[in-house]
Short mmCIF file of C-alpha atoms in Angstrom, two decimals:
data_model
loop_
_atom_site.label_atom_id
_atom_site.label_comp_id
_atom_site.label_asym_id
_atom_site.label_seq_id
_atom_site.Cartn_x
_atom_site.Cartn_y
_atom_site.Cartn_z
CA MET I 1 -13.90 -7.07 43.12
CA PHE I 2 -15.37 -10.59 43.01
CA TYR I 3 -12.35 -12.02 41.20
CA GLN I 4 -10.08 -10.69 43.95
CA ILE I 5 -12.34 -12.07 46.70
CA ALA I 6 -12.42 -15.47 44.98
CA HIS I 7 -8.63 -15.41 44.67
CA ASP I 8 -8.32 -14.66 48.40
CA PHE I 9 -10.66 -17.49 49.41
CA GLU I 10 -8.76 -19.90 47.19
CA THR I 11 -5.29 -18.94 48.44
CA LEU I 12 -6.14 -18.34 52.11
CA TRP I 13 -8.89 -20.87 52.78
CA ASN I 14 -8.62 -23.40 49.93
CA PHE I 15 -12.13 -22.84 48.60
CA PRO I 16 -12.10 -21.69 44.94
CA ASN I 17 -14.94 -19.78 43.27
CA CYS I 18 -16.11 -18.47 46.65
CA ILE I 19 -17.13 -14.81 46.71
CA GLY I 20 -18.23 -14.54 50.32
CA CYS I 21 -19.65 -16.14 53.45
CA ILE I 22 -23.09 -15.34 54.80
CA ASP I 23 -24.60 -15.56 58.27
CA GLY I 24 -26.80 -13.66 60.67
CA LYS I 25 -26.22 -12.14 64.08
CA HIS I 26 -28.68 -10.92 66.68
CA ILE I 27 -28.10 -7.35 67.86
CA ARG I 28 -29.65 -6.90 71.29
CA ILE I 29 -32.04 -3.92 71.66
CA LYS I 30 -34.29 -2.59 74.39
CA CYS I 31 -37.94 -3.61 74.32
CA PRO I 32 -39.54 -1.83 71.33
CA LYS I 33 -42.69 0.18 71.87
CA LYS I 34 -44.46 -1.48 68.95
CA THR I 35 -44.73 -5.14 67.86
CA SER I 36 -42.33 -6.12 70.63
CA SER I 37 -43.16 -9.84 70.33
CA MET I 38 -41.73 -9.89 66.80
CA PHE I 39 -38.35 -8.73 68.12
CA TYR I 40 -38.20 -11.40 70.86
CA ASN I 41 -35.83 -14.13 69.69
CA TYR I 42 -35.19 -17.76 70.61
CA LYS I 43 -32.36 -16.65 72.91
CA ASN I 44 -34.97 -14.89 75.06
CA TYR I 45 -34.11 -11.26 74.42
CA PHE I 46 -35.18 -8.50 72.02
CA SER I 47 -33.08 -8.10 68.90
CA VAL I 48 -32.82 -7.12 65.28
CA HIS I 49 -31.09 -9.28 62.70
CA LEU I 50 -27.79 -8.24 61.17
CA GLN I 51 -27.28 -10.41 58.10
CA GLY I 52 -23.83 -10.01 56.61
CA VAL I 53 -21.69 -11.27 53.76
CA CYS I 54 -17.93 -11.05 54.31
CA ASP I 55 -14.83 -11.50 52.18
CA ALA I 56 -11.76 -13.60 53.00
CA LYS I 57 -10.15 -10.79 55.01
CA TYR I 58 -12.78 -10.08 57.68
CA LYS I 59 -14.51 -7.24 55.80
CA PHE I 60 -18.22 -6.90 55.05
CA ILE I 61 -19.19 -6.98 51.38
CA THR I 62 -22.84 -6.22 52.06
CA VAL I 63 -25.19 -6.19 55.05
CA ASP I 64 -28.94 -6.33 55.52
CA ILE I 65 -30.24 -4.97 58.81
CA GLY I 66 -33.54 -4.61 60.60
CA ALA I 67 -35.36 -7.92 60.30
CA PHE I 68 -37.25 -9.01 63.40
CA GLY I 69 -35.25 -11.00 65.93
CA LYS I 70 -37.97 -13.66 65.96
CA GLN I 71 -37.20 -14.67 62.37
CA SER I 72 -34.88 -17.51 61.43
CA ASP I 73 -31.79 -17.05 59.27
CA SER I 74 -33.60 -18.63 56.32
CA GLY I 75 -36.64 -16.40 56.85
CA VAL I 76 -34.50 -13.28 57.07
CA PHE I 77 -32.59 -14.31 53.96
CA ALA I 78 -35.75 -14.98 51.92
CA GLU I 79 -37.03 -11.46 52.61
CA SER I 80 -33.70 -9.64 52.31
CA ASN I 81 -32.33 -7.41 49.59
CA ILE I 82 -29.31 -9.71 49.49
CA TYR I 83 -31.56 -12.55 48.32
CA LYS I 84 -33.31 -10.35 45.74
CA TYR I 85 -30.01 -9.12 44.33
CA LEU I 86 -28.61 -12.64 44.12
CA GLU I 87 -31.73 -13.98 42.39
CA THR I 88 -31.56 -11.24 39.76
CA ASN I 89 -27.74 -11.05 39.68
CA SER I 90 -27.93 -7.37 40.55
CA PHE I 91 -24.53 -7.83 42.23
CA ASN I 92 -23.10 -8.50 38.73
CA VAL I 93 -21.40 -11.71 39.81
CA PRO I 94 -18.99 -12.85 37.06
CA PRO I 95 -19.95 -15.77 34.79
CA ASN I 96 -19.12 -19.36 35.67
CA ARG I 97 -15.43 -20.28 35.79
CA PRO I 98 -13.70 -23.68 35.92
CA LEU I 99 -12.21 -24.78 39.20
CA PRO I 100 -8.38 -24.83 39.18
CA ASN I 101 -6.92 -27.43 36.81
CA THR I 102 -10.35 -28.44 35.50
CA ASN I 103 -12.34 -27.51 32.41
CA ILE I 104 -15.90 -27.63 33.75
CA PRO I 105 -17.33 -24.15 34.51
CA ILE I 106 -18.72 -23.76 38.03
CA PRO I 107 -20.63 -20.74 39.39
CA PHE I 108 -19.13 -18.35 41.89
CA VAL I 109 -20.87 -19.04 45.20
CA LEU I 110 -21.49 -17.83 48.72
CA LEU I 111 -21.03 -20.20 51.66
CA GLY I 112 -23.68 -20.59 54.34
CA ASP I 113 -24.55 -23.00 57.14
CA GLN I 114 -27.53 -25.35 57.45
CA GLY I 115 -29.77 -22.36 58.17
CA TYR I 116 -29.59 -21.27 54.55
CA PRO I 117 -31.11 -22.84 51.43
CA LEU I 118 -29.00 -24.60 48.84
CA LYS I 119 -28.91 -22.45 45.70
CA GLU I 120 -26.89 -22.28 42.52
CA TYR I 121 -25.14 -19.28 44.08
CA LEU I 122 -25.17 -20.49 47.71
CA MET I 123 -23.56 -23.66 49.02
CA ARG I 124 -24.47 -25.24 52.35
CA PRO I 125 -23.18 -28.45 53.99
CA TYR I 126 -24.57 -31.88 53.26
CA PRO I 127 -26.94 -32.83 56.10
CA TRP I 128 -24.96 -34.33 58.97
CA THR I 129 -25.84 -37.97 59.69
CA SER I 130 -24.15 -40.73 61.66
CA ASN I 131 -23.21 -42.53 58.44
CA LEU I 132 -22.33 -39.54 56.24
CA ASP I 133 -20.27 -40.46 53.19
CA PRO I 134 -16.56 -39.63 53.82
CA GLU I 135 -16.38 -37.55 50.64
CA LYS I 136 -19.34 -35.48 51.83
CA GLU I 137 -17.65 -35.09 55.21
CA ILE I 138 -14.61 -33.63 53.46
CA PHE I 139 -16.81 -31.20 51.52
CA ASN I 140 -18.48 -30.15 54.77
CA TYR I 141 -15.09 -29.65 56.40
CA ARG I 142 -13.80 -27.52 53.53
CA LEU I 143 -16.96 -25.41 53.50
CA SER I 144 -17.00 -25.03 57.29
CA ARG I 145 -13.34 -24.03 57.36
CA ALA I 146 -13.89 -21.22 54.86
CA ARG I 147 -17.29 -20.22 56.24
CA ARG I 148 -15.79 -19.54 59.66
CA MET I 149 -14.69 -16.21 58.17
CA ILE I 150 -18.12 -14.72 58.77
CA GLU I 151 -18.11 -15.89 62.38
CA CYS I 152 -14.68 -14.31 62.86
CA THR I 153 -15.87 -11.11 61.19
CA PHE I 154 -18.80 -10.82 63.58
CA GLY I 155 -16.44 -11.63 66.45
CA ILE I 156 -14.09 -8.80 65.49
CA LEU I 157 -17.04 -6.43 65.12
CA VAL I 158 -18.37 -7.16 68.61
CA SER I 159 -14.89 -7.13 70.15
CA LYS I 160 -14.15 -3.69 68.69
CA TRP I 161 -17.54 -2.22 69.52
CA GLY I 162 -18.09 -3.64 72.98
CA PHE I 163 -21.51 -2.05 73.46
CA LEU I 164 -22.86 -4.57 70.91
CA LYS I 165 -22.48 -7.19 73.66
CA THR I 166 -25.19 -5.44 75.65
CA GLU I 167 -28.64 -4.04 75.00
CA LEU I 168 -28.61 -0.96 72.75
CA GLN I 169 -30.26 1.87 74.68
CA ILE I 170 -31.44 3.79 71.64
CA ASN I 171 -34.70 4.37 69.82
CA GLU I 172 -35.48 1.45 67.52
CA ASP I 173 -35.93 3.91 64.64
CA HIS I 174 -32.18 4.63 64.72
CA VAL I 175 -30.87 1.08 65.27
CA ASP I 176 -30.52 0.17 61.58
CA THR I 177 -28.58 3.34 60.72
CA ILE I 178 -26.23 2.97 63.67
CA ILE I 179 -25.43 -0.67 62.86
CA LYS I 180 -24.78 0.19 59.21
CA CYS I 181 -22.36 2.91 60.30
CA ILE I 182 -20.58 0.49 62.63
CA CYS I 183 -20.17 -2.05 59.81
CA LEU I 184 -18.74 0.67 57.57
CA LEU I 185 -16.32 1.79 60.30
CA HIS I 186 -15.36 -1.86 60.82
CA ASN I 187 -14.23 -2.07 57.19
CA ILE I 188 -12.30 1.19 57.42
CA ILE I 189 -10.46 0.00 60.54
CA ILE I 190 -9.60 -3.34 58.91
CA ASP I 191 -8.17 -1.46 55.92
CA GLN I 192 -6.10 0.83 58.12
CA GLU I 193 -5.03 -1.46 60.94
CA GLY I 194 -5.41 -4.99 59.60
CA VAL I 195 -6.26 -7.96 61.83
CA ASP I 196 -4.19 -10.05 64.22
CA ASP I 197 -4.64 -13.46 62.56
CA THR I 198 -3.22 -15.24 65.61
CA LEU I 199 -6.53 -14.54 67.33
CA PHE I 200 -8.10 -17.07 64.97
CA VAL I 201 -5.32 -19.62 64.59
CA ASN I 202 -7.71 -22.51 65.30
CA ILE I 203 -9.63 -21.74 62.14
CA HIS I 204 -6.98 -23.64 60.18
CA GLN I 205 -7.66 -26.94 61.89
CA THR I 206 -11.14 -26.75 63.39
CA ASN I 207 -13.62 -29.22 61.85
CA THR I 208 -16.22 -27.49 62.36
CA GLU I 209 -39.88 -19.08 51.63
CA ILE I 210 -40.76 -18.31 48.36
CA GLU I 211 -43.38 -20.14 46.26
CA ILE I 212 -41.80 -23.15 44.57
CA SER I 213 -42.11 -23.16 40.81
CA ARG I 214 -40.81 -25.41 38.04
CA ARG I 215 -37.87 -23.07 37.64
CA ASN I 216 -37.08 -23.34 41.36
CA ASN I 217 -37.29 -27.13 41.22
CA ARG I 218 -34.83 -27.11 38.33
CA SER I 219 -32.60 -24.65 40.19
CA LYS I 220 -32.53 -26.95 43.21
CA THR I 221 -31.46 -29.86 41.02
CA VAL I 222 -28.70 -27.72 39.51
CA ALA I 223 -27.63 -26.59 42.99
CA TYR I 224 -27.28 -30.22 44.12
CA ALA I 225 -25.14 -30.91 41.05
CA ILE I 226 -22.91 -27.89 41.73
CA ARG I 227 -22.35 -29.00 45.32
CA ASP I 228 -21.46 -32.49 44.08
CA LYS I 229 -18.92 -30.98 41.67
CA PHE I 230 -17.22 -29.15 44.54
CA LYS I 231 -17.27 -32.40 46.54
CA GLU I 232 -15.63 -34.34 43.71
CA TYR I 233 -13.01 -31.61 43.28
CA PHE I 234 -12.10 -31.51 46.98
CA ASN I 235 -11.71 -35.30 47.04
CA ASN I 236 -9.50 -35.46 43.97
CA ILE I 237 -7.47 -32.78 42.24
CA GLY I 238 -8.36 -30.13 44.81
CA ASP I 239 -7.55 -32.08 47.98
CA VAL I 240 -5.33 -30.63 50.73
CA HIS I 241 -3.15 -32.67 53.06
CA PHE I 242 -4.85 -31.64 56.31
CA GLN I 243 -8.44 -32.48 55.30
CA ASN I 244 -8.01 -36.17 56.19
CA SER I 245 -6.47 -35.61 59.63
#
């Protein structure tokens, strides 16, 4: 499965060794009877977190549902099963593989935005500054272009299931199960009906806490090095003509 996903991200979105994009979405719910303040998010409504990982064709690979709306993406991620499985490689991600036309093995990675931590298995953009190095800007562009897949996936989900745009009038005990079922149905519909890619034509050009240990410090250093390797690749042998426009 992961080899096929990586192939799709490379051929469709020009980001090799990518096995998914991750992000979170708030699902609006009615005021819970218990611990309501924990569900009240920064957008000023009650919600639960839907954290999803998608492939290159608008389908969910895995979802984690039910975190309090008050939590940040990074907080939700740190407490999620997705994080635990990635840390222990319970997803059975394949071993490192060289980027195309190179001989240096690089891990397969997920793509996230600035709300997520940089990990050996999770790439995020370089911090945006007014004097950001042009090569880092190109890396950020390439990551952002591919990562938009998760935004589009959520967009399709909400467009198909219009009631997700409003407050769910159901008991909070059933919210997680209902959202999981909707995500499963979403994948089935994508398989059967496909997606009108013209809806997202602009994606091609748009420039868009766990205790720290010695091992984690080393992992962070390795993660920085992996991101730099992707940056070097995108600015040399792996460049595409439109990234400089």
